[in-house]
Amino acid sequence: MLKQLTRSIAAAALLTCTTSYAATDALTAEQLAFIDELVVEHGFEREALAALLSQTEPNQEILDAIQRPWEAKPWHQYYPIFLTEKRLAAGLEFWQEHAETLARAEQQFGVPAEVIVAIIGVETFYGSYLGKYQVLDALTTLGFHYPPRQTFFRSELKEFLLLTRAEKLSPTELKGSYAGAMGYGQFISSSYRHYAIDFDADGVRDLLSNPVDAIGSVANYFLKNGWRPQQRVAVELPATAANADLASDGLKLTATIAELQKQGLDLPENTELDGDMKAKVFRFEQPDDADYWLGLHNFYVITRYNRSPLYAMVVHQFSQQLAAAR
């Protein structure tokens, strides 16, 4: 586990690094302006940041990866990646191993254990795949060399540098996804800073190698993003023409169930839902047709973790598999 030794060695990496002014010659005007911002707003040492950023180079593999995310696949190609017997077995084993922690998280945050287990399973197969890219390289590549989302990733780079300074981590040693997500739950840097908690009370918020902290932090993330305990996530709908007409793109729940029913929403028999609840009909492509689901508030909350209805649906279905098999 990444504990005191790694952290103590890493602690001074960003703060004590020194360089000659030649390091700034390799930096772009945008990078120099970024450094100025961190120096003025957050008290970083200019030479240390210049030396750090001068070590990075654009990574074409990262630029290629961000343009072909799994969530761009149709549903019938997406869900088989995650809904497998192997992942289900690993999830049940993880649940058994951390049953007490998961129960405590569910009681404290109101997020079902199966949802937490599903998230960690989908994200990293329970810590087996934490990512192969240096987070610093990923964020500098996307923050300075990927115009479509450079504002977001430049902000995440700032969050990453603040995170590593506060948590005494080495910015050059951390690895994660091509988008710079880290740890069991693949938190981006801003989420790590805002939602990570020390769930085992050892004085460290360690999402990188501590599953207990990861469990608590995933639950905290959902609660802080509006999870409503004891409420459903989604309802499977019959594949009728009326429901097909109501399906639309986007994530926000813009109509109430009562309003959708006036527009022709066809619910399964004996389905009891509050007509004042907001909801949205989602279409999930199959090879020859489609599945239709009514996404409810907690479905939307899952999309705050990953902005994709496919992701939210695979987490929901996996959580249901886990609960049924336990």
mmCIF file of C-alpha atoms in Angstrom:
data_model
loop_
_atom_site.group_PDB
_atom_site.id
_atom_site.type_symbol
_atom_site.label_atom_id
_atom_site.label_comp_id
_atom_site.label_asym_id
_atom_site.label_seq_id
_atom_site.Cartn_x
_atom_site.Cartn_y
_atom_site.Cartn_z
ATOM 1 C CA MET A 1 0.000 0.000 0.000
ATOM 2 C CA LEU A 2 1.070 3.553 -0.682
ATOM 3 C CA LYS A 3 1.654 4.645 2.877
ATOM 4 C CA GLN A 4 4.125 6.791 4.780
ATOM 5 C CA LEU A 5 7.315 5.864 2.940
ATOM 6 C CA THR A 6 6.024 6.677 -0.530
ATOM 7 C CA ARG A 7 4.279 9.776 0.671
ATOM 8 C CA SER A 8 7.218 11.099 2.636
ATOM 9 C CA ILE A 9 9.530 10.636 -0.322
ATOM 10 C CA ALA A 10 6.995 12.193 -2.678
ATOM 11 C CA ALA A 11 6.076 15.055 -0.391
ATOM 12 C CA ALA A 12 8.975 17.247 -1.343
ATOM 13 C CA ALA A 13 9.031 16.364 -5.033
ATOM 14 C CA LEU A 14 6.905 19.249 -6.213
ATOM 15 C CA LEU A 15 7.959 21.730 -3.560
ATOM 16 C CA THR A 16 11.721 21.303 -3.573
ATOM 17 C CA CYS A 17 12.398 20.591 -7.233
ATOM 18 C CA THR A 18 14.822 23.152 -8.694
ATOM 19 C CA THR A 19 15.744 23.963 -12.237
ATOM 20 C CA SER A 20 17.619 26.442 -14.353
ATOM 21 C CA TYR A 21 15.754 28.995 -16.384
ATOM 22 C CA ALA A 22 16.490 26.816 -19.405
ATOM 23 C CA ALA A 23 13.570 24.620 -18.362
ATOM 24 C CA THR A 24 11.144 27.392 -19.253
ATOM 25 C CA ASP A 25 12.493 27.502 -22.802
ATOM 26 C CA ALA A 26 10.800 24.179 -23.517
ATOM 27 C CA LEU A 27 7.403 25.407 -22.319
ATOM 28 C CA THR A 28 4.689 27.039 -24.394
ATOM 29 C CA ALA A 29 3.174 30.423 -23.634
ATOM 30 C CA GLU A 30 0.040 28.661 -22.389
ATOM 31 C CA GLN A 31 2.060 26.501 -20.024
ATOM 32 C CA LEU A 32 3.932 29.513 -18.692
ATOM 33 C CA ALA A 33 0.641 31.322 -18.109
ATOM 34 C CA PHE A 34 -0.659 28.240 -16.313
ATOM 35 C CA ILE A 35 2.416 28.264 -14.071
ATOM 36 C CA ASP A 36 1.926 31.963 -13.345
ATOM 37 C CA GLU A 37 -1.642 31.270 -12.258
ATOM 38 C CA LEU A 38 -0.599 28.553 -9.824
ATOM 39 C CA VAL A 39 2.193 30.686 -8.419
ATOM 40 C CA VAL A 40 -0.063 33.683 -7.823
ATOM 41 C CA GLU A 41 -3.207 31.870 -6.687
ATOM 42 C CA HIS A 42 -1.773 28.910 -4.795
ATOM 43 C CA GLY A 43 1.783 29.791 -3.825
ATOM 44 C CA PHE A 44 3.613 27.200 -5.897
ATOM 45 C CA GLU A 45 7.296 27.667 -6.658
ATOM 46 C CA ARG A 46 7.723 28.789 -10.261
ATOM 47 C CA GLU A 47 10.986 26.940 -10.920
ATOM 48 C CA ALA A 48 9.588 23.708 -9.500
ATOM 49 C CA LEU A 49 6.539 23.816 -11.745
ATOM 50 C CA ALA A 50 8.635 24.707 -14.791
ATOM 51 C CA ALA A 51 10.899 21.739 -14.148
ATOM 52 C CA LEU A 52 7.903 19.458 -13.648
ATOM 53 C CA LEU A 53 6.049 20.462 -16.806
ATOM 54 C CA SER A 54 9.226 20.447 -18.889
ATOM 55 C CA GLN A 55 9.461 16.689 -18.231
ATOM 56 C CA THR A 56 6.162 16.041 -20.021
ATOM 57 C CA GLU A 57 5.526 15.455 -23.699
ATOM 58 C CA PRO A 58 2.305 15.014 -25.684
ATOM 59 C CA ASN A 59 1.246 11.373 -25.712
ATOM 60 C CA GLN A 60 -0.427 10.404 -28.978
ATOM 61 C CA GLU A 61 -1.828 7.218 -27.477
ATOM 62 C CA ILE A 62 -3.752 9.316 -24.959
ATOM 63 C CA LEU A 63 -5.032 11.640 -27.692
ATOM 64 C CA ASP A 64 -6.208 8.624 -29.682
ATOM 65 C CA ALA A 65 -7.852 6.962 -26.670
ATOM 66 C CA ILE A 66 -9.975 9.934 -25.672
ATOM 67 C CA GLN A 67 -11.492 10.020 -29.150
ATOM 68 C CA ARG A 68 -12.745 6.430 -28.963
ATOM 69 C CA PRO A 69 -14.278 5.961 -25.498
ATOM 70 C CA TRP A 70 -16.160 2.759 -24.750
ATOM 71 C CA GLU A 71 -19.266 4.847 -24.140
ATOM 72 C CA ALA A 72 -19.354 5.678 -27.857
ATOM 73 C CA LYS A 73 -20.233 2.049 -28.604
ATOM 74 C CA PRO A 74 -23.865 0.931 -29.025
ATOM 75 C CA TRP A 75 -25.391 -0.715 -25.970
ATOM 76 C CA HIS A 76 -25.218 -4.247 -27.363
ATOM 77 C CA GLN A 77 -21.430 -3.891 -27.768
ATOM 78 C CA TYR A 78 -20.907 -1.963 -24.530
ATOM 79 C CA TYR A 79 -22.588 -4.059 -21.862
ATOM 80 C CA PRO A 80 -20.810 -7.375 -22.646
ATOM 81 C CA ILE A 81 -17.527 -5.697 -21.680
ATOM 82 C CA PHE A 82 -18.738 -5.392 -18.086
ATOM 83 C CA LEU A 83 -21.597 -7.820 -17.451
ATOM 84 C CA THR A 84 -19.555 -11.009 -17.303
ATOM 85 C CA GLU A 85 -19.512 -14.015 -15.013
ATOM 86 C CA LYS A 86 -15.897 -13.275 -14.136
ATOM 87 C CA ARG A 87 -16.684 -9.745 -12.992
ATOM 88 C CA LEU A 88 -19.740 -10.945 -11.087
ATOM 89 C CA ALA A 89 -17.687 -13.571 -9.245
ATOM 90 C CA ALA A 90 -15.020 -10.993 -8.412
ATOM 91 C CA GLY A 91 -17.690 -8.597 -7.194
ATOM 92 C CA LEU A 92 -19.214 -11.159 -4.871
ATOM 93 C CA GLU A 93 -15.764 -11.963 -3.501
ATOM 94 C CA PHE A 94 -15.049 -8.250 -2.953
ATOM 95 C CA TRP A 95 -18.408 -7.871 -1.216
ATOM 96 C CA GLN A 96 -17.698 -10.814 1.044
ATOM 97 C CA GLU A 97 -14.227 -9.538 1.923
ATOM 98 C CA HIS A 98 -15.436 -6.020 2.696
ATOM 99 C CA ALA A 99 -18.948 -6.787 3.936
ATOM 100 C CA GLU A 100 -18.566 -4.865 7.192
ATOM 101 C CA THR A 101 -17.162 -1.779 5.467
ATOM 102 C CA LEU A 102 -19.863 -1.854 2.789
ATOM 103 C CA ALA A 103 -22.591 -2.201 5.410
ATOM 104 C CA ARG A 104 -21.150 0.754 7.317
ATOM 105 C CA ALA A 105 -21.011 2.841 4.138
ATOM 106 C CA GLU A 106 -24.596 1.952 3.269
ATOM 107 C CA GLN A 107 -25.789 2.885 6.739
ATOM 108 C CA GLN A 108 -23.841 6.157 6.844
ATOM 109 C CA PHE A 109 -24.454 7.383 3.288
ATOM 110 C CA GLY A 110 -27.615 5.556 2.209
ATOM 111 C CA VAL A 111 -26.009 4.109 -0.920
ATOM 112 C CA PRO A 112 -26.675 0.369 -1.378
ATOM 113 C CA ALA A 113 -23.662 -1.898 -1.052
ATOM 114 C CA GLU A 114 -24.368 -3.451 -4.447
ATOM 115 C CA VAL A 115 -24.113 -0.044 -6.141
ATOM 116 C CA ILE A 116 -20.744 0.664 -4.519
ATOM 117 C CA VAL A 117 -19.481 -2.795 -5.468
ATOM 118 C CA ALA A 118 -20.747 -2.328 -9.025
ATOM 119 C CA ILE A 119 -18.968 1.009 -9.429
ATOM 120 C CA ILE A 120 -15.600 -0.311 -8.250
ATOM 121 C CA GLY A 121 -16.030 -3.422 -10.386
ATOM 122 C CA VAL A 122 -16.858 -1.501 -13.542
ATOM 123 C CA GLU A 123 -14.104 1.042 -12.970
ATOM 124 C CA THR A 124 -11.110 -1.137 -12.094
ATOM 125 C CA PHE A 125 -12.221 -4.756 -11.640
ATOM 126 C CA TYR A 126 -11.672 -4.269 -7.895
ATOM 127 C CA GLY A 127 -8.267 -2.688 -8.185
ATOM 128 C CA SER A 128 -6.896 -5.038 -10.842
ATOM 129 C CA TYR A 129 -6.708 -2.370 -13.556
ATOM 130 C CA LEU A 130 -5.784 1.010 -12.116
ATOM 131 C CA GLY A 131 -4.480 2.501 -15.360
ATOM 132 C CA LYS A 132 -1.182 2.509 -17.201
ATOM 133 C CA TYR A 133 -0.665 6.203 -17.963
ATOM 134 C CA GLN A 134 1.200 8.699 -15.834
ATOM 135 C CA VAL A 135 -1.514 11.036 -14.605
ATOM 136 C CA LEU A 136 0.744 14.052 -15.086
ATOM 137 C CA ASP A 137 1.354 13.126 -18.728
ATOM 138 C CA ALA A 138 -2.340 12.469 -19.338
ATOM 139 C CA LEU A 139 -3.456 15.803 -17.936
ATOM 140 C CA THR A 140 -0.742 17.869 -19.616
ATOM 141 C CA THR A 141 -1.392 16.131 -22.929
ATOM 142 C CA LEU A 142 -5.128 16.779 -22.782
ATOM 143 C CA GLY A 143 -4.834 20.153 -21.094
ATOM 144 C CA PHE A 144 -2.467 21.639 -23.655
ATOM 145 C CA HIS A 145 -2.832 19.497 -26.781
ATOM 146 C CA TYR A 146 -6.524 18.559 -26.993
ATOM 147 C CA PRO A 147 -8.492 21.734 -27.820
ATOM 148 C CA PRO A 148 -12.003 20.229 -27.557
ATOM 149 C CA ARG A 149 -11.623 19.758 -23.791
ATOM 150 C CA GLN A 150 -8.467 21.610 -22.876
ATOM 151 C CA THR A 151 -10.229 23.925 -20.412
ATOM 152 C CA PHE A 152 -11.543 20.987 -18.411
ATOM 153 C CA PHE A 153 -8.280 19.068 -18.387
ATOM 154 C CA ARG A 154 -6.196 22.125 -17.619
ATOM 155 C CA SER A 155 -8.439 22.639 -14.603
ATOM 156 C CA GLU A 156 -7.923 18.992 -13.647
ATOM 157 C CA LEU A 157 -4.158 19.453 -13.949
ATOM 158 C CA LYS A 158 -4.391 22.299 -11.453
ATOM 159 C CA GLU A 159 -6.499 20.088 -9.170
ATOM 160 C CA PHE A 160 -3.951 17.296 -9.551
ATOM 161 C CA LEU A 161 -1.055 19.507 -8.492
ATOM 162 C CA LEU A 162 -3.028 20.791 -5.517
ATOM 163 C CA LEU A 163 -3.976 17.219 -4.630
ATOM 164 C CA THR A 164 -0.451 15.845 -4.757
ATOM 165 C CA ARG A 165 0.836 18.725 -2.678
ATOM 166 C CA ALA A 166 -1.876 18.345 -0.026
ATOM 167 C CA GLU A 167 -1.759 14.546 0.132
ATOM 168 C CA LYS A 168 2.047 14.384 -0.103
ATOM 169 C CA LEU A 169 2.043 12.305 -3.292
ATOM 170 C CA SER A 170 4.577 12.316 -6.101
ATOM 171 C CA PRO A 171 3.096 13.926 -9.235
ATOM 172 C CA THR A 172 5.486 11.980 -11.460
ATOM 173 C CA GLU A 173 4.726 8.534 -10.050
ATOM 174 C CA LEU A 174 0.934 8.313 -10.021
ATOM 175 C CA LYS A 175 -0.683 6.267 -12.775
ATOM 176 C CA GLY A 176 -4.268 6.198 -13.942
ATOM 177 C CA SER A 177 -6.523 6.227 -16.975
ATOM 178 C CA TYR A 178 -5.934 8.112 -20.215
ATOM 179 C CA ALA A 179 -8.170 10.832 -18.747
ATOM 180 C CA GLY A 180 -6.176 11.063 -15.525
ATOM 181 C CA ALA A 181 -8.587 9.145 -13.269
ATOM 182 C CA MET A 182 -7.006 7.340 -10.324
ATOM 183 C CA GLY A 183 -7.488 4.565 -7.821
ATOM 184 C CA TYR A 184 -10.101 1.899 -7.133
ATOM 185 C CA GLY A 185 -12.976 4.171 -8.093
ATOM 186 C CA GLN A 186 -11.099 6.090 -10.816
ATOM 187 C CA PHE A 187 -11.617 9.519 -9.284
ATOM 188 C CA ILE A 188 -10.449 12.473 -11.304
ATOM 189 C CA SER A 189 -8.365 14.934 -9.320
ATOM 190 C CA SER A 190 -11.170 17.370 -8.517
ATOM 191 C CA SER A 191 -13.368 14.518 -7.293
ATOM 192 C CA TYR A 192 -10.514 13.127 -5.217
ATOM 193 C CA ARG A 193 -10.035 16.505 -3.530
ATOM 194 C CA HIS A 194 -13.732 17.109 -2.907
ATOM 195 C CA TYR A 195 -15.185 13.661 -2.195
ATOM 196 C CA ALA A 196 -12.400 11.380 -0.942
ATOM 197 C CA ILE A 197 -12.679 10.472 2.736
ATOM 198 C CA ASP A 198 -10.534 8.642 5.273
ATOM 199 C CA PHE A 199 -12.999 5.817 5.949
ATOM 200 C CA ASP A 200 -10.652 3.701 8.063
ATOM 201 C CA ALA A 201 -9.513 6.654 10.209
ATOM 202 C CA ASP A 202 -5.789 6.091 9.645
ATOM 203 C CA GLY A 203 -5.172 9.753 8.850
ATOM 204 C CA VAL A 204 -4.810 9.292 5.078
ATOM 205 C CA ARG A 205 -7.336 9.585 2.239
ATOM 206 C CA ASP A 206 -5.923 6.769 0.131
ATOM 207 C CA LEU A 207 -8.013 5.867 -2.894
ATOM 208 C CA LEU A 208 -5.011 4.438 -4.711
ATOM 209 C CA SER A 209 -4.419 1.313 -2.667
ATOM 210 C CA ASN A 210 -6.936 1.286 0.191
ATOM 211 C CA PRO A 211 -10.292 -0.334 -0.675
ATOM 212 C CA VAL A 212 -11.832 0.829 2.607
ATOM 213 C CA ASP A 213 -11.247 4.483 1.783
ATOM 214 C CA ALA A 214 -12.412 3.806 -1.775
ATOM 215 C CA ILE A 215 -15.696 2.290 -0.586
ATOM 216 C CA GLY A 216 -16.443 5.201 1.706
ATOM 217 C CA SER A 217 -15.444 7.747 -0.913
ATOM 218 C CA VAL A 218 -17.651 6.264 -3.640
ATOM 219 C CA ALA A 219 -20.590 6.322 -1.232
ATOM 220 C CA ASN A 220 -19.782 9.893 -0.206
ATOM 221 C CA TYR A 221 -19.582 10.928 -3.867
ATOM 222 C CA PHE A 222 -23.063 9.598 -4.540
ATOM 223 C CA LEU A 223 -24.576 11.161 -1.455
ATOM 224 C CA LYS A 224 -23.014 14.559 -2.198
ATOM 225 C CA ASN A 225 -24.356 14.352 -5.761
ATOM 226 C CA GLY A 226 -27.912 13.813 -4.583
ATOM 227 C CA TRP A 227 -28.428 10.069 -4.125
ATOM 228 C CA ARG A 228 -31.841 9.383 -2.610
ATOM 229 C CA PRO A 229 -31.856 6.361 -0.297
ATOM 230 C CA GLN A 230 -34.546 3.731 -0.788
ATOM 231 C CA GLN A 231 -35.470 5.024 -4.248
ATOM 232 C CA ARG A 232 -35.324 3.070 -7.475
ATOM 233 C CA VAL A 233 -32.779 3.734 -10.199
ATOM 234 C CA ALA A 234 -34.650 2.791 -13.362
ATOM 235 C CA VAL A 235 -37.671 0.879 -14.653
ATOM 236 C CA GLU A 236 -37.580 -1.330 -17.728
ATOM 237 C CA LEU A 237 -40.262 -0.331 -20.206
ATOM 238 C CA PRO A 238 -42.099 -2.304 -22.869
ATOM 239 C CA ALA A 239 -40.724 -1.718 -26.353
ATOM 240 C CA THR A 240 -43.786 0.105 -27.635
ATOM 241 C CA ALA A 241 -44.000 2.786 -30.283
ATOM 242 C CA ALA A 242 -45.124 5.291 -27.653
ATOM 243 C CA ASN A 243 -42.048 4.699 -25.516
ATOM 244 C CA ALA A 244 -39.806 4.812 -28.577
ATOM 245 C CA ASP A 245 -41.233 8.221 -29.448
ATOM 246 C CA LEU A 246 -40.482 9.514 -25.950
ATOM 247 C CA ALA A 247 -36.839 8.405 -25.952
ATOM 248 C CA SER A 248 -34.375 11.238 -26.465
ATOM 249 C CA ASP A 249 -30.726 12.143 -26.116
ATOM 250 C CA GLY A 250 -29.239 13.964 -23.168
ATOM 251 C CA LEU A 251 -29.068 13.146 -19.483
ATOM 252 C CA LYS A 252 -31.191 15.663 -17.607
ATOM 253 C CA LEU A 253 -34.608 14.603 -16.377
ATOM 254 C CA THR A 254 -36.786 17.353 -17.815
ATOM 255 C CA ALA A 255 -40.330 16.014 -17.317
ATOM 256 C CA THR A 256 -42.314 14.429 -14.511
ATOM 257 C CA ILE A 257 -43.719 10.933 -14.794
ATOM 258 C CA ALA A 258 -47.223 12.409 -14.907
ATOM 259 C CA GLU A 259 -46.222 14.652 -17.808
ATOM 260 C CA LEU A 260 -44.642 11.728 -19.637
ATOM 261 C CA GLN A 261 -47.802 9.669 -19.130
ATOM 262 C CA LYS A 262 -49.837 12.436 -20.741
ATOM 263 C CA GLN A 263 -47.446 12.154 -23.699
ATOM 264 C CA GLY A 264 -48.083 8.412 -23.940
ATOM 265 C CA LEU A 265 -45.567 6.820 -21.564
ATOM 266 C CA ASP A 266 -46.365 3.110 -21.358
ATOM 267 C CA LEU A 267 -45.377 1.707 -17.957
ATOM 268 C CA PRO A 268 -45.327 -1.988 -17.039
ATOM 269 C CA GLU A 269 -48.408 -3.241 -15.221
ATOM 270 C CA ASN A 270 -48.560 -2.672 -11.465
ATOM 271 C CA THR A 271 -45.716 -0.131 -11.555
ATOM 272 C CA GLU A 272 -46.162 2.378 -8.753
ATOM 273 C CA LEU A 273 -44.252 5.625 -9.140
ATOM 274 C CA ASP A 274 -44.822 9.115 -7.815
ATOM 275 C CA GLY A 275 -46.197 11.155 -10.693
ATOM 276 C CA ASP A 276 -44.296 14.213 -9.488
ATOM 277 C CA MET A 277 -40.915 12.473 -9.840
ATOM 278 C CA LYS A 278 -38.814 13.605 -12.766
ATOM 279 C CA ALA A 279 -37.785 10.920 -15.223
ATOM 280 C CA LYS A 280 -36.574 10.339 -18.760
ATOM 281 C CA VAL A 281 -36.988 7.580 -21.338
ATOM 282 C CA PHE A 282 -33.687 6.178 -22.592
ATOM 283 C CA ARG A 283 -33.119 3.986 -25.644
ATOM 284 C CA PHE A 284 -30.450 1.271 -25.563
ATOM 285 C CA GLU A 285 -29.557 -0.126 -28.951
ATOM 286 C CA GLN A 286 -29.725 -3.860 -29.612
ATOM 287 C CA PRO A 287 -28.625 -5.493 -32.891
ATOM 288 C CA ASP A 288 -32.141 -5.543 -34.368
ATOM 289 C CA ASP A 289 -34.178 -3.339 -32.052
ATOM 290 C CA ALA A 290 -33.770 -1.498 -28.761
ATOM 291 C CA ASP A 291 -34.473 -1.697 -25.047
ATOM 292 C CA TYR A 292 -36.272 1.159 -23.330
ATOM 293 C CA TRP A 293 -35.814 2.216 -19.740
ATOM 294 C CA LEU A 294 -37.259 4.955 -17.594
ATOM 295 C CA GLY A 295 -34.355 6.628 -15.828
ATOM 296 C CA LEU A 296 -35.217 8.080 -12.423
ATOM 297 C CA HIS A 297 -33.374 10.512 -10.154
ATOM 298 C CA ASN A 298 -30.793 7.987 -8.921
ATOM 299 C CA PHE A 299 -30.073 7.007 -12.526
ATOM 300 C CA TYR A 300 -29.194 10.634 -13.163
ATOM 301 C CA VAL A 301 -26.968 10.631 -10.064
ATOM 302 C CA ILE A 302 -24.974 7.716 -11.493
ATOM 303 C CA THR A 303 -24.367 9.797 -14.622
ATOM 304 C CA ARG A 304 -22.674 12.387 -12.398
ATOM 305 C CA TYR A 305 -19.942 9.761 -11.926
ATOM 306 C CA ASN A 306 -19.649 9.171 -15.669
ATOM 307 C CA ARG A 307 -21.673 11.311 -18.084
ATOM 308 C CA SER A 308 -23.123 8.412 -20.036
ATOM 309 C CA PRO A 309 -26.513 6.652 -19.909
ATOM 310 C CA LEU A 310 -24.744 3.465 -21.022
ATOM 311 C CA TYR A 311 -22.471 3.671 -17.995
ATOM 312 C CA ALA A 312 -25.366 4.319 -15.631
ATOM 313 C CA MET A 313 -27.336 1.406 -17.059
ATOM 314 C CA VAL A 314 -24.451 -1.059 -16.870
ATOM 315 C CA VAL A 315 -23.812 -0.037 -13.246
ATOM 316 C CA HIS A 316 -27.510 -0.481 -12.474
ATOM 317 C CA GLN A 317 -27.768 -3.881 -14.136
ATOM 318 C CA PHE A 318 -24.524 -5.082 -12.578
ATOM 319 C CA SER A 319 -25.700 -3.960 -9.138
ATOM 320 C CA GLN A 320 -28.911 -5.933 -9.632
ATOM 321 C CA GLN A 321 -26.935 -9.021 -10.638
ATOM 322 C CA LEU A 322 -24.771 -8.675 -7.537
ATOM 323 C CA ALA A 323 -27.745 -8.264 -5.212
ATOM 324 C CA ALA A 324 -29.541 -11.241 -6.748
ATOM 325 C CA ALA A 325 -26.486 -13.507 -6.556
ATOM 326 C CA ARG A 326 -25.464 -12.672 -2.998
#
